[in-house]
Amino acid sequence: SRPDILIEIQLTLYRMSMMGLNIHFLWIPAHYGIRGNEGVDKMAKEATINTLVQLDIHFCQREIKSIIRQEMKKKWQKQWEEERRGRWLYDIQRRVGEMRNTGRSRREEVIIARPRFGHTGLNKTLFMIGKLNTGKCDYCGEDETIDHVILQCQKYQAESRTMVHTLGQLKVKLDLVHLLRQNSKSDCFQILFWFLRETRVLGRL
Ligand SMILES: [Zn+2]
């Protein structure tokens, strides 16, 4: 995994061969009293008790990139945990950098990203951004949020019952945060999509 070190060894061998020294590699049995081998063995053992590494081996480019990526992700995670905004999404996604390559279609990803962020095309959001005079549900007069539509509104009672029943068969409780947290082409997710399609709420997200 360190091609640069291999190249360096090859270069060294090449330089030595240019000086007229030909190196051959061959297998030898260990612990057989072969002088050079015993010496190397002893040095290797000594090295394992050293606290300092005497040899300075620089990271290769790939390792540096990977270290930078890890450090950035750590910082991002820390920021995410300390941030005060976006807490609704934080409940759904605690760890940064996940939820990619889920196998869902781009369209489904876009649609489901909105309730994840807590922003939808439902009345409550439209009211908040000044597009509607009221954020209430047309059917029952409660605040029309995604929670309301999925968990409370009587208008979607039949679909909701079917969803709860189907989720129940998968031993999953109807928990919105849990549902939105699903990140694979999971069955519960498909059930949520079924509900949103069936109630025509999907087109309003
Ligand atoms: Zn309602």
GROMACS .gro file of C-alpha atoms and ligand atoms in nm:
model
  206
    1SER     CA    1   0.000   0.000   0.000
    2ARG     CA    2   0.305   0.226  -0.008
    3PRO     CA    3   0.409   0.225  -0.373
    4ASP     CA    4   0.645   0.513  -0.307
    5ILE     CA    5   0.857   0.299  -0.072
    6LEU     CA    6   0.868   0.018  -0.327
    7ILE     CA    7   0.983   0.262  -0.591
    8GLU     CA    8   1.252   0.390  -0.359
    9ILE     CA    9   1.376   0.036  -0.299
   10GLN     CA   10   1.383  -0.029  -0.671
   11LEU     CA   11   1.575   0.292  -0.730
   12THR     CA   12   1.826   0.201  -0.462
   13LEU     CA   13   1.873  -0.142  -0.618
   14TYR     CA   14   1.918   0.019  -0.955
   15ARG     CA   15   2.179   0.262  -0.823
   16MET     CA   16   2.366  -0.023  -0.658
   17SER     CA   17   2.362  -0.225  -0.976
   18MET     CA   18   2.506   0.077  -1.154
   19MET     CA   19   2.791   0.061  -0.903
   20GLY     CA   20   2.848  -0.297  -1.000
   21LEU     CA   21   2.675  -0.452  -0.698
   22ASN     CA   22   2.416  -0.708  -0.787
   23ILE     CA   23   2.161  -0.792  -0.521
   24HIS     CA   24   1.969  -1.118  -0.527
   25PHE     CA   25   1.670  -1.191  -0.309
   26LEU     CA   26   1.621  -1.540  -0.177
   27TRP     CA   27   1.421  -1.705   0.094
   28ILE     CA   28   1.603  -1.838   0.399
   29PRO     CA   29   1.472  -2.023   0.703
   30ALA     CA   30   1.446  -1.815   1.019
   31HIS     CA   31   1.617  -1.904   1.348
   32TYR     CA   32   1.862  -2.131   1.177
   33GLY     CA   33   2.179  -1.965   1.292
   34ILE     CA   34   2.237  -1.773   0.971
   35ARG     CA   35   2.452  -1.487   1.091
   36GLY     CA   36   2.304  -1.190   0.908
   37ASN     CA   37   1.953  -1.309   0.970
   38GLU     CA   38   2.010  -1.354   1.342
   39GLY     CA   39   2.151  -1.003   1.360
   40VAL     CA   40   1.855  -0.852   1.180
   41ASP     CA   41   1.619  -1.048   1.404
   42LYS     CA   42   1.786  -0.911   1.716
   43MET     CA   43   1.769  -0.554   1.587
   44ALA     CA   44   1.405  -0.591   1.494
   45LYS     CA   45   1.323  -0.715   1.844
   46GLU     CA   46   1.512  -0.428   2.001
   47ALA     CA   47   1.325  -0.184   1.784
   48THR     CA   48   0.990  -0.301   1.919
   49ILE     CA   49   1.080  -0.184   2.272
   50ASN     CA   50   1.200   0.156   2.157
   51THR     CA   51   0.965   0.438   2.226
   52LEU     CA   52   1.113   0.649   1.949
   53VAL     CA   53   1.130   0.557   1.585
   54GLN     CA   54   1.476   0.639   1.456
   55LEU     CA   55   1.383   0.610   1.094
   56ASP     CA   56   1.200   0.903   0.946
   57ILE     CA   57   0.947   0.774   0.697
   58HIS     CA   58   0.728   1.043   0.554
   59PHE     CA   59   0.364   0.983   0.480
   60CYS     CA   60   0.287   0.921   0.119
   61GLN     CA   61   0.041   1.139  -0.066
   62ARG     CA   62  -0.243   0.895  -0.023
   63GLU     CA   63  -0.190   0.874   0.351
   64ILE     CA   64  -0.179   1.252   0.383
   65LYS     CA   65  -0.503   1.284   0.191
   66SER     CA   66  -0.668   1.028   0.414
   67ILE     CA   67  -0.544   1.204   0.731
   68ILE     CA   68  -0.676   1.537   0.606
   69ARG     CA   69  -1.010   1.380   0.522
   70GLN     CA   70  -1.038   1.226   0.869
   71GLU     CA   71  -0.943   1.551   1.041
   72MET     CA   72  -1.193   1.749   0.839
   73LYS     CA   73  -1.465   1.501   0.916
   74LYS     CA   74  -1.382   1.524   1.287
   75LYS     CA   75  -1.408   1.902   1.274
   76TRP     CA   76  -1.730   1.882   1.079
   77GLN     CA   77  -1.874   1.637   1.332
   78LYS     CA   78  -1.772   1.863   1.622
   79GLN     CA   79  -1.930   2.163   1.456
   80TRP     CA   80  -2.244   1.962   1.389
   81GLU     CA   81  -2.269   1.863   1.754
   82GLU     CA   82  -2.213   2.215   1.885
   83GLU     CA   83  -2.433   2.391   1.632
   84ARG     CA   84  -2.759   2.524   1.769
   85ARG     CA   85  -2.954   2.537   1.446
   86GLY     CA   86  -3.072   2.242   1.242
   87ARG     CA   87  -3.150   2.036   1.553
   88TRP     CA   88  -3.444   1.865   1.389
   89LEU     CA   89  -3.209   1.721   1.129
   90TYR     CA   90  -2.958   1.648   1.405
   91ASP     CA   91  -3.212   1.418   1.566
   92ILE     CA   92  -3.235   1.231   1.240
   93GLN     CA   93  -2.872   1.230   1.150
   94ARG     CA   94  -2.622   1.244   1.434
   95ARG     CA   95  -2.320   1.156   1.229
   96VAL     CA   96  -2.201   1.373   0.944
   97GLY     CA   97  -2.107   1.240   0.604
   98GLU     CA   98  -2.354   0.958   0.601
   99MET     CA   99  -2.674   0.909   0.406
  100ARG     CA  100  -2.501   0.910   0.072
  101ASN     CA  101  -2.522   0.644  -0.193
  102THR     CA  102  -2.841   0.515  -0.050
  103GLY     CA  103  -2.957   0.354  -0.369
  104ARG     CA  104  -3.261   0.577  -0.375
  105SER     CA  105  -3.337   0.781  -0.681
  106ARG     CA  106  -3.220   1.139  -0.690
  107ARG     CA  107  -3.582   1.254  -0.690
  108GLU     CA  108  -3.668   1.055  -0.380
  109GLU     CA  109  -3.357   1.193  -0.209
  110VAL     CA  110  -3.457   1.549  -0.287
  111ILE     CA  111  -3.811   1.495  -0.168
  112ILE     CA  112  -3.715   1.333   0.157
  113ALA     CA  113  -3.440   1.587   0.227
  114ARG     CA  114  -3.704   1.854   0.288
  115PRO     CA  115  -3.884   1.697   0.583
  116ARG     CA  116  -3.540   1.597   0.713
  117PHE     CA  117  -3.448   1.963   0.728
  118GLY     CA  118  -3.791   2.037   0.866
  119HIS     CA  119  -3.887   2.240   0.560
  120THR     CA  120  -4.171   2.126   0.342
  121GLY     CA  121  -4.426   2.276   0.112
  122LEU     CA  122  -4.686   2.218   0.382
  123ASN     CA  123  -4.890   2.506   0.518
  124LYS     CA  124  -4.684   2.566   0.831
  125THR     CA  125  -4.366   2.624   0.631
  126LEU     CA  126  -4.548   2.827   0.366
  127PHE     CA  127  -4.693   3.042   0.642
  128MET     CA  128  -4.351   3.090   0.800
  129ILE     CA  129  -4.203   3.216   0.476
  130GLY     CA  130  -4.498   3.442   0.416
  131LYS     CA  131  -4.659   3.255   0.129
  132LEU     CA  132  -4.980   3.178   0.314
  133ASN     CA  133  -5.190   3.368   0.561
  134THR     CA  134  -5.226   3.068   0.787
  135GLY     CA  135  -5.019   2.764   0.867
  136LYS     CA  136  -5.320   2.559   0.965
  137CYS     CA  137  -5.431   2.232   0.812
  138ASP     CA  138  -5.723   2.284   0.570
  139TYR     CA  139  -5.894   1.978   0.710
  140CYS     CA  140  -5.869   2.007   1.087
  141GLY     CA  141  -5.720   2.345   1.166
  142GLU     CA  142  -5.410   2.221   1.345
  143ASP     CA  143  -5.064   2.344   1.243
  144GLU     CA  144  -4.989   2.160   0.922
  145THR     CA  145  -4.644   2.016   0.976
  146ILE     CA  146  -4.500   1.688   0.854
  147ASP     CA  147  -4.563   1.543   1.201
  148HIS     CA  148  -4.921   1.650   1.182
  149VAL     CA  149  -4.980   1.495   0.841
  150ILE     CA  150  -4.811   1.167   0.919
  151LEU     CA  151  -4.902   1.121   1.282
  152GLN     CA  152  -5.214   1.318   1.365
  153CYS     CA  153  -5.437   1.440   1.086
  154GLN     CA  154  -5.769   1.259   1.064
  155LYS     CA  155  -5.782   1.330   0.693
  156TYR     CA  156  -5.524   1.062   0.628
  157GLN     CA  157  -5.653   0.822   0.893
  158ALA     CA  158  -5.709   0.531   0.655
  159GLU     CA  159  -5.365   0.556   0.493
  160SER     CA  160  -5.207   0.612   0.831
  161ARG     CA  161  -5.369   0.298   0.967
  162THR     CA  162  -5.240   0.096   0.675
  163MET     CA  163  -4.893   0.239   0.727
  164VAL     CA  164  -4.893   0.160   1.100
  165HIS     CA  165  -5.017  -0.189   1.024
  166THR     CA  166  -4.754  -0.254   0.756
  167LEU     CA  167  -4.478  -0.115   0.975
  168GLY     CA  168  -4.608  -0.330   1.257
  169GLN     CA  169  -4.555  -0.637   1.045
  170LEU     CA  170  -4.191  -0.532   1.019
  171LYS     CA  171  -4.193  -0.478   1.396
  172VAL     CA  172  -4.134  -0.107   1.343
  173LYS     CA  173  -4.322   0.159   1.538
  174LEU     CA  174  -4.447   0.468   1.363
  175ASP     CA  175  -4.174   0.705   1.471
  176LEU     CA  176  -4.112   0.988   1.227
  177VAL     CA  177  -3.757   1.061   1.335
  178HIS     CA  178  -3.677   0.694   1.307
  179LEU     CA  179  -3.839   0.670   0.964
  180LEU     CA  180  -3.656   0.972   0.827
  181ARG     CA  181  -3.334   0.836   0.968
  182GLN     CA  182  -3.351   0.529   0.746
  183ASN     CA  183  -3.073   0.554   0.497
  184SER     CA  184  -3.098   0.252   0.278
  185LYS     CA  185  -3.356   0.129   0.040
  186SER     CA  186  -3.524   0.001   0.350
  187ASP     CA  187  -3.874  -0.135   0.361
  188CYS     CA  188  -3.995   0.118   0.617
  189PHE     CA  189  -3.881   0.390   0.389
  190GLN     CA  190  -4.079   0.246   0.104
  191ILE     CA  191  -4.380   0.234   0.333
  192LEU     CA  192  -4.339   0.601   0.420
  193PHE     CA  193  -4.317   0.680   0.050
  194TRP     CA  194  -4.627   0.477  -0.013
  195PHE     CA  195  -4.811   0.684   0.248
  196LEU     CA  196  -4.688   1.013   0.104
  197ARG     CA  197  -4.787   0.910  -0.248
  198GLU     CA  198  -5.121   0.768  -0.147
  199THR     CA  199  -5.220   1.080   0.047
  200ARG     CA  200  -5.086   1.302  -0.232
  201VAL     CA  201  -4.874   1.476   0.028
  202LEU     CA  202  -4.565   1.379  -0.169
  203GLY     CA  203  -4.646   1.631  -0.439
  204ARG     CA  204  -4.665   1.905  -0.175
  205LEU     CA  205  -4.332   1.833  -0.012
  206ZN      ZN  206  -5.515   1.808   0.969
   0.00000   0.00000   0.00000
